[in-house]
mmCIF file of C-alpha atoms in Angstrom:
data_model
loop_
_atom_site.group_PDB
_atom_site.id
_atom_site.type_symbol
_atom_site.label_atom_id
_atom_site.label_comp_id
_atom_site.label_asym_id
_atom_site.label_seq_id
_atom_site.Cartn_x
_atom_site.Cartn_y
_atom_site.Cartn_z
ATOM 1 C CA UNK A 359 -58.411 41.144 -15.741
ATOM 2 C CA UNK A 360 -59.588 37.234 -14.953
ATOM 3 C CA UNK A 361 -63.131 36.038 -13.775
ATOM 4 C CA UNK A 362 -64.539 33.212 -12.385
ATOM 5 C CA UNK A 363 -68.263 33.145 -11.934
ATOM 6 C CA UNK A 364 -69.197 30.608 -9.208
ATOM 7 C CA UNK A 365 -69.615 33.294 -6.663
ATOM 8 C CA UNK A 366 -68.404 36.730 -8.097
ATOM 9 C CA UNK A 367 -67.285 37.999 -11.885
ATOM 10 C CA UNK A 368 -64.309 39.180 -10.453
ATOM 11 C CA UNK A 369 -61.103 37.243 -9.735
ATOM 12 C CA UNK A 370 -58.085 38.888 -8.398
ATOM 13 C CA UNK A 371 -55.385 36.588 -8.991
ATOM 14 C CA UNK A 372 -51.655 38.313 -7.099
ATOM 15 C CA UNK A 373 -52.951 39.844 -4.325
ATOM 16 C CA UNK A 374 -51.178 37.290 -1.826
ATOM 17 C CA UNK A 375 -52.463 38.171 1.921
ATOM 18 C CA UNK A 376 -54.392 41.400 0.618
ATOM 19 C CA UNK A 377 -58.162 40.924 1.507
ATOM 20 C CA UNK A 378 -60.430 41.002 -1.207
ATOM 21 C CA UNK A 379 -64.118 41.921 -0.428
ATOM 22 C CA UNK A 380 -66.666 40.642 -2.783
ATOM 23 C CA UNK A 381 -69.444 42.266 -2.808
ATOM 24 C CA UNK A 382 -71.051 40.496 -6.602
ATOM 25 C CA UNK A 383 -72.248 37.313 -4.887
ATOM 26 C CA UNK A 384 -71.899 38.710 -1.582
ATOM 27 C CA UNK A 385 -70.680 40.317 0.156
ATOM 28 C CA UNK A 386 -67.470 38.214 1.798
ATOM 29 C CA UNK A 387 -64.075 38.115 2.226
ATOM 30 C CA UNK A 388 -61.447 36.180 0.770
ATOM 31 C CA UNK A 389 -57.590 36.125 2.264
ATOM 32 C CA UNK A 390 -54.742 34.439 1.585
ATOM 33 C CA UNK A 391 -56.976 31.640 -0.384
ATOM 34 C CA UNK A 392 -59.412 31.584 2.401
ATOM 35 C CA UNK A 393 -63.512 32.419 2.577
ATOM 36 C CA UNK A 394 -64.229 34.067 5.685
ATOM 37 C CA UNK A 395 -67.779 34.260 6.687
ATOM 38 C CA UNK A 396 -69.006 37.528 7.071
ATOM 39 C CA UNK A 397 -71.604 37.804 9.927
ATOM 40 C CA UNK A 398 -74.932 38.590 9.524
ATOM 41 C CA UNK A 399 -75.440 41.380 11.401
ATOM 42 C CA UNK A 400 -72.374 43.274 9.956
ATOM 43 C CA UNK A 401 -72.909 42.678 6.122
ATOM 44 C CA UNK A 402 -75.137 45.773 5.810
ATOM 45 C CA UNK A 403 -72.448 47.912 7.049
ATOM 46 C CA UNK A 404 -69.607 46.460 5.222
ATOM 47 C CA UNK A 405 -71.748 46.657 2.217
ATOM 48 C CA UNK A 406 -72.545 50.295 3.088
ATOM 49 C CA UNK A 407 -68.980 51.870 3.580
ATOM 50 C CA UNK A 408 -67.712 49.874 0.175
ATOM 51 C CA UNK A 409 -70.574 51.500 -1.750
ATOM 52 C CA UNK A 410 -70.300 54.860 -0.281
ATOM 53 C CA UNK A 411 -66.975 54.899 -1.908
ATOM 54 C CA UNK A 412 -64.658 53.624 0.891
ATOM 55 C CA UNK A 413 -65.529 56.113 3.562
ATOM 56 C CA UNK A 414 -68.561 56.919 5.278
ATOM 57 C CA UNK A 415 -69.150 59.275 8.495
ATOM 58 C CA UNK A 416 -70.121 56.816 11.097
ATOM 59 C CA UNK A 417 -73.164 59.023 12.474
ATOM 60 C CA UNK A 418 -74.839 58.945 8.406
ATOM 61 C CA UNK A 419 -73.943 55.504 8.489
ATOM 62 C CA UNK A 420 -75.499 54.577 11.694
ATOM 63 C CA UNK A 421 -78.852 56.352 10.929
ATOM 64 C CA UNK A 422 -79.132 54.975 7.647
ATOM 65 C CA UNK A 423 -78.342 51.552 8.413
ATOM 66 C CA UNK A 424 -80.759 51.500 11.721
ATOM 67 C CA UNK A 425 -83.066 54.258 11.332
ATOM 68 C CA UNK A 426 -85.733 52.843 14.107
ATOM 69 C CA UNK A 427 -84.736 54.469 18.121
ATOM 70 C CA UNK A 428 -82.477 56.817 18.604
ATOM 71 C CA UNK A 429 -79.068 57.675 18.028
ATOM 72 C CA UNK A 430 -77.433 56.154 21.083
ATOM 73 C CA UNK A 431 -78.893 53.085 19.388
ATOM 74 C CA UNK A 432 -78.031 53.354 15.975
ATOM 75 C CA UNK A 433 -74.762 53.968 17.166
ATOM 76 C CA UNK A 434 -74.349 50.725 19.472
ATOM 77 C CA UNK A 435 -75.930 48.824 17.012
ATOM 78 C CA UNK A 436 -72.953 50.132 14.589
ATOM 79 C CA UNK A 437 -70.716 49.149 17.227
ATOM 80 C CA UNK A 438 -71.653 45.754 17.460
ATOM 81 C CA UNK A 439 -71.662 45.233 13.487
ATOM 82 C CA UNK A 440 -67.772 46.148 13.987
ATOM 83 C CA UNK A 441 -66.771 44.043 16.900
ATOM 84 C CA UNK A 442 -68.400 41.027 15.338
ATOM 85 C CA UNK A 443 -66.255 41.792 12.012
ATOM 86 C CA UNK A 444 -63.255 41.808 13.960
ATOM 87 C CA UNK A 445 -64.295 38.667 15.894
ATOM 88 C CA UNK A 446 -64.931 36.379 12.713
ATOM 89 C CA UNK A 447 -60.968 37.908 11.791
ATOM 90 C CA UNK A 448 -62.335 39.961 9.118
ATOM 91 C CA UNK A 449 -60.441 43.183 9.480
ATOM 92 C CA UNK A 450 -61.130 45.143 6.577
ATOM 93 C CA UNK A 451 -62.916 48.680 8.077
ATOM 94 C CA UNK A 452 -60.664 51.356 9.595
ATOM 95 C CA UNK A 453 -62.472 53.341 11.810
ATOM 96 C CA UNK A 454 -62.153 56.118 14.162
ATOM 97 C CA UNK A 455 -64.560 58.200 16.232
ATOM 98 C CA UNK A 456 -65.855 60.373 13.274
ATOM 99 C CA UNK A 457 -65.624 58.241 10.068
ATOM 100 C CA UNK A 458 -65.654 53.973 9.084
ATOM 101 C CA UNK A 459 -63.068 53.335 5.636
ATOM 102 C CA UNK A 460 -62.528 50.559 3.536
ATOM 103 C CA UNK A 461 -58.857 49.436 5.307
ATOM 104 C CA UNK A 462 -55.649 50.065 3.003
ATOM 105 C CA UNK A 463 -54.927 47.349 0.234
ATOM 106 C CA UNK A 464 -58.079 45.864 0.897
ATOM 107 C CA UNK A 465 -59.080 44.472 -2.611
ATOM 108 C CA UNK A 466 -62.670 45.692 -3.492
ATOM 109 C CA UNK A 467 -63.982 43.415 -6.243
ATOM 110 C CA UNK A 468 -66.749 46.024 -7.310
ATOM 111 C CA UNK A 469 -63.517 48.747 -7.492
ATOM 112 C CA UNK A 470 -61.909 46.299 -9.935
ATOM 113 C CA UNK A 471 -64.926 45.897 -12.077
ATOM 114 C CA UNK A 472 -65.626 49.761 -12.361
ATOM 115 C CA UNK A 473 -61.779 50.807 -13.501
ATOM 116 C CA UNK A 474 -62.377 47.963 -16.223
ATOM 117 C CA UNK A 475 -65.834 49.414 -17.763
ATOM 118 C CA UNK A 476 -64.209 52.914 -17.302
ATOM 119 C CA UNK A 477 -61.350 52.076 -19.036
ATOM 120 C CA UNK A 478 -63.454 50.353 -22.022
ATOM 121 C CA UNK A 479 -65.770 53.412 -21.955
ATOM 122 C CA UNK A 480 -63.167 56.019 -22.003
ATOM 123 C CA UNK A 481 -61.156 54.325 -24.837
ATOM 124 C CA UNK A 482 -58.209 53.075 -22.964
ATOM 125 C CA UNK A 483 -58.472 49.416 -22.367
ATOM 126 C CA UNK A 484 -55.263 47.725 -22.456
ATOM 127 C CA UNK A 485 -55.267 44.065 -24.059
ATOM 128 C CA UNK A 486 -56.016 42.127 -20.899
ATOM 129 C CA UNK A 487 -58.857 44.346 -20.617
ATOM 130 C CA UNK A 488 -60.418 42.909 -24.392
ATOM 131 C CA UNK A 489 -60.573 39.326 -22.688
ATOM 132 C CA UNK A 490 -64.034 38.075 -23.441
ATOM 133 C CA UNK A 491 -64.960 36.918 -20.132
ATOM 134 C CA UNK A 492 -67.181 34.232 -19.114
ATOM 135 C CA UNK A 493 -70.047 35.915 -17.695
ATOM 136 C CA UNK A 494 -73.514 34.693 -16.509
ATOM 137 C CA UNK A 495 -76.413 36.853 -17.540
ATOM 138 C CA UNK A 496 -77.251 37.546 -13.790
ATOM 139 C CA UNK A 497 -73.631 38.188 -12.857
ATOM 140 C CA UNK A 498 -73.950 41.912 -12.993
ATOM 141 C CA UNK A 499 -76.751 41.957 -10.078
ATOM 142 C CA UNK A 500 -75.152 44.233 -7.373
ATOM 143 C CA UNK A 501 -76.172 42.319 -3.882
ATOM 144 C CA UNK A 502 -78.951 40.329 -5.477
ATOM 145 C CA UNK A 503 -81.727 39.883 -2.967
ATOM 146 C CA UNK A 504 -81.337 43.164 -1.151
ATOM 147 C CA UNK A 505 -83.422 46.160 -1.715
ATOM 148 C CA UNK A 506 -82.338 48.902 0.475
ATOM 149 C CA UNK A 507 -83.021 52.121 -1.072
ATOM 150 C CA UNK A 508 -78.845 52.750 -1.115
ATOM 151 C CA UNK A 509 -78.391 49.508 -2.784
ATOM 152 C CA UNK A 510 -80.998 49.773 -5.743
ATOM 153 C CA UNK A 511 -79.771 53.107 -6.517
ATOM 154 C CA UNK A 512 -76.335 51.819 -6.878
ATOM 155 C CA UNK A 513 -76.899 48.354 -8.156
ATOM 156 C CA UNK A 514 -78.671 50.285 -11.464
ATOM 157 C CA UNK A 515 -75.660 53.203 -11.440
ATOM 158 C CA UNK A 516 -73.694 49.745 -11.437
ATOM 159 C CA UNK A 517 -75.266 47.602 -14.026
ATOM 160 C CA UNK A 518 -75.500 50.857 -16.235
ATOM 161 C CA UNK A 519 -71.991 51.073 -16.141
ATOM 162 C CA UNK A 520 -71.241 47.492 -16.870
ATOM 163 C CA UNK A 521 -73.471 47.426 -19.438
ATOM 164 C CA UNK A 522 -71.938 50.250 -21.817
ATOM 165 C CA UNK A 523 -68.396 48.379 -20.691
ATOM 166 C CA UNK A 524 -69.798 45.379 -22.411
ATOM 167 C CA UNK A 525 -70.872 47.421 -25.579
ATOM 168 C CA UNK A 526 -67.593 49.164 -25.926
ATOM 169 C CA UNK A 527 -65.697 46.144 -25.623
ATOM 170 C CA UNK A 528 -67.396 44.426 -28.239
ATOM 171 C CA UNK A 529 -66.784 47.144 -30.440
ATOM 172 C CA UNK A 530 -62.960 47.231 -29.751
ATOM 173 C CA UNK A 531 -63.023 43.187 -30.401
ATOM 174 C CA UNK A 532 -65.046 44.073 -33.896
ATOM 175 C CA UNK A 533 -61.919 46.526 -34.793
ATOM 176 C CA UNK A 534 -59.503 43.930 -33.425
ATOM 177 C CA UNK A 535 -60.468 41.245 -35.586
ATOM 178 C CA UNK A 536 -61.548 39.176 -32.671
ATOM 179 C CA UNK A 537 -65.458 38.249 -33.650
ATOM 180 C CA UNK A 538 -66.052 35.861 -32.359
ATOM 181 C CA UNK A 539 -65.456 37.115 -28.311
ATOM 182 C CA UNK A 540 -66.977 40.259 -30.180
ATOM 183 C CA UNK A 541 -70.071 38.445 -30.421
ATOM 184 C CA UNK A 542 -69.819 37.067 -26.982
ATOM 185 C CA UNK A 543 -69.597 39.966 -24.857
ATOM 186 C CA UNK A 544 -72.541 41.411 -26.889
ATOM 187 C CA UNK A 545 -74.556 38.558 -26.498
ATOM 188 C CA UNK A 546 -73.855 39.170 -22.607
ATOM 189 C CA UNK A 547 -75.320 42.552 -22.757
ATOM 190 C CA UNK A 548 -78.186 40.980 -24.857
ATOM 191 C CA UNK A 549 -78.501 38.685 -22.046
ATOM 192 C CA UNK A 550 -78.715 41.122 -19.233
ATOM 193 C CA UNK A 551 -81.525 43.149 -20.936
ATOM 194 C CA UNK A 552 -82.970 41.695 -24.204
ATOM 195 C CA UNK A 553 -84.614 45.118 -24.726
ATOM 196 C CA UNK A 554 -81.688 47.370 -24.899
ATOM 197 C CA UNK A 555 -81.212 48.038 -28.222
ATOM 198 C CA UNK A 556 -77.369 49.228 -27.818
ATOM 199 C CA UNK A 557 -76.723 45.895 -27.205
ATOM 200 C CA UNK A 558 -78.586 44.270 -29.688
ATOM 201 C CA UNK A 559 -76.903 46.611 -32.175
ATOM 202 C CA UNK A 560 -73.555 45.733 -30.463
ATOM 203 C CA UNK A 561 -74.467 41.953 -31.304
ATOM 204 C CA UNK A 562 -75.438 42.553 -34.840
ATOM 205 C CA UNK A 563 -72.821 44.564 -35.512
ATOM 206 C CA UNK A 564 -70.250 42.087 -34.584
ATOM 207 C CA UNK A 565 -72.546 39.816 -36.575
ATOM 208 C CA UNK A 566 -71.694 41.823 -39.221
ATOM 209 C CA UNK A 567 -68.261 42.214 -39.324
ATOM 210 C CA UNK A 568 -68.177 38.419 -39.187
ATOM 211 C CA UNK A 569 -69.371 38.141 -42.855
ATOM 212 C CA UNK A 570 -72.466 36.347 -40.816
ATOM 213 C CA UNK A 571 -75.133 38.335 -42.620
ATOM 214 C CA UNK A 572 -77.824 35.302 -41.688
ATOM 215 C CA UNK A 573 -77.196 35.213 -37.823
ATOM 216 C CA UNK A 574 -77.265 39.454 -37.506
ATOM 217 C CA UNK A 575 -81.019 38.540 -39.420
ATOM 218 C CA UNK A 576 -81.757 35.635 -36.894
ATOM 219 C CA UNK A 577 -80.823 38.450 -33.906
ATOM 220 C CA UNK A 578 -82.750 41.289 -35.459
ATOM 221 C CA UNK A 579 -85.978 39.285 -35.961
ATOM 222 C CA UNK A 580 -85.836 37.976 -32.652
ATOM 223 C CA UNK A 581 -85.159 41.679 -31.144
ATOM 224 C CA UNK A 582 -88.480 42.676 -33.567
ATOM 225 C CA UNK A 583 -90.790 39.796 -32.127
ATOM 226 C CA UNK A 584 -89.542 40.444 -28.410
ATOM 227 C CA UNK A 585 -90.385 44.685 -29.417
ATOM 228 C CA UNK A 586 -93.774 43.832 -30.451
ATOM 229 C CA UNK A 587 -94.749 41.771 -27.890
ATOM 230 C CA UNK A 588 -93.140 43.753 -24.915
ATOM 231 C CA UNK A 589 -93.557 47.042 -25.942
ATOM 232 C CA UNK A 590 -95.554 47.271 -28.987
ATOM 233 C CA UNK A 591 -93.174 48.891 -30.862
ATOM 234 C CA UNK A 592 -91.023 48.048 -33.900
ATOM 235 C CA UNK A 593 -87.004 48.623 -33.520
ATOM 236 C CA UNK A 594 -85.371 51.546 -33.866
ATOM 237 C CA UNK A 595 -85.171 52.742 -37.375
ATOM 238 C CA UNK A 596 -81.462 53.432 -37.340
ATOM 239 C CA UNK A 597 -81.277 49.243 -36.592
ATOM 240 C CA UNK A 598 -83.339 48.906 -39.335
ATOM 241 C CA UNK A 599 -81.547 51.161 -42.036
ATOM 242 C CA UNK A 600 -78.143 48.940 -40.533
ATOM 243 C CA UNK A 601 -79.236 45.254 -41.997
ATOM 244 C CA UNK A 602 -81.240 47.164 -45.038
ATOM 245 C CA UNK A 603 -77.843 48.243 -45.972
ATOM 246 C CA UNK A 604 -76.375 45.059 -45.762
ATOM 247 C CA UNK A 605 -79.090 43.387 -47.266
ATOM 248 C CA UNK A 606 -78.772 45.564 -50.414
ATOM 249 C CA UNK A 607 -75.336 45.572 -50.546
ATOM 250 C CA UNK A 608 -75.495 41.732 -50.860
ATOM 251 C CA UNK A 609 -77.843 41.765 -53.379
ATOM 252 C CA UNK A 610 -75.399 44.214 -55.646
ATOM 253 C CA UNK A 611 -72.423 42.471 -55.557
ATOM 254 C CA UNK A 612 -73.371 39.171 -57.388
ATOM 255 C CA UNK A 613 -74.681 41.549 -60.135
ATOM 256 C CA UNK A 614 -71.486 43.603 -60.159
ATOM 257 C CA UNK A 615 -69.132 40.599 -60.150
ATOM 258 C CA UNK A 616 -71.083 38.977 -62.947
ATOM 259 C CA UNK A 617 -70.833 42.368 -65.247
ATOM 260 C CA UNK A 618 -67.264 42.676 -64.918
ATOM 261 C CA UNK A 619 -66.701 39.275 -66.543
ATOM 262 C CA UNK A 620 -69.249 40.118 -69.722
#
């Protein structure tokens, strides 16, 4: 998998005259190299119906989307978020009378993103997969700027997701031999929420495995400080038993080295 991030994390490179809807930095549509505008007054909807897994009932999705009047309403006001799609050429929704779905071959950029972390969670990322890519800490904000109750929900489900993705593939980097994009992608995670200590541990641990006992101290101190201050806590003590570990195991070796040549 390849990412840009000027608009979206995700980058679908193949896809000739496939649509791809992006909905990180979105949502619009790209085909065959082109940006298509997606009009106002429809981006709720096509929003809606990708998030809702690909297929929505159009009633639920009328009332939920334009829950002031009535139904007749709602469900004119649904009708005119589909014409205008169709009329800016943007023909990505199939629907019929009962039901709206995300159109055949249609290239969903948040569909992409989720077989990746599932694949790094579950233990079977393939190579591409263990490409450190060049993420901005805000690049995992689902729809940024909206706050629909059915987007917040899934923007967290979302950024949970990614997150652990993140973790995991730092791990596999660490047992790769590939530190330093180890310590990247943790440092994204670190980046996304400072106060997750998963990730911190992620980052340390790849600091570890580097042989870069200093910079996994530099991390944890700065993960105490931002603790105390935020939360008034200290770290948790499994961290803490991690770098005491290392600490004493440095402090052994010189004295072990030095008795084996007496």
């Amino acid at each position: 998998m390849h990412a840009q991030f000027l608009e979206s994390p995700v980058l679908i490179p193949g896809q000739g005259h496939a649509p791809t809807l992006h909905l990180f930095g979105g949502p619009r549509v790209v085909q065959a190299g082109r940006r298509l505008e997606v009009p106002e007054g429809s981006k709720r909807l096509l929003a809606f119906v990708a998030l809702n897994g690909g297929r929505v009932e159009r009633r639920y999705a009328a009332g939920v989307l334009w829950p002031l009047g009535d139904d007749l309403r709602a469900a004119g006001n649904l009708r005119s978020a589909l014409w205008r799609l169709r009329a800016a050429g943007i023909d990505v929704l199939d629907s019929d009378k009962y039901a709206l779905r995300v159109r055949e071959h249609t290239v969903v950029d948040l569909y992409v993103l989720c077989d990746w972390a599932g694949r790094l969670i579950g233990g079977t990322a393939t190579t591409g997969d263990l490409c450190a890519l060049k993420w901005r800490a805000d690049a995992l904000d689902l729809l940024p700027g909206w706050y629909d109750d059915w987007v917040l929900i899934e923007r967290e489900r979302i950024r949970q997701r990614l997150l652990h993705a993140l973790e995991a593939q730092s791990r596999h980097l660490v047992r790769a031999g590939r530190y330093a994009e180890a310590v990247e992608s943790a440092m994204v995670a670190v980046g996304v929420e400072p106060l997750r200590e998963s990730a911190q541990r992620s980052l340390i641990e790849a600091h570890l495995a580097e042989g870069n006992l200093v910079e996994a101290l530099r991390s944890y101190d700065a993960y105490r400080r931002l603790t105390r201050r935020e939360l008034g806590v200290e770290p948790g003590g499994e961290l803490s038993s991690l770098l005491r570990l290392h600490c004493d195991s440095g402090r052994r070796r010189p004295r072990t080295e030095e008795a084996g040549r007496v």
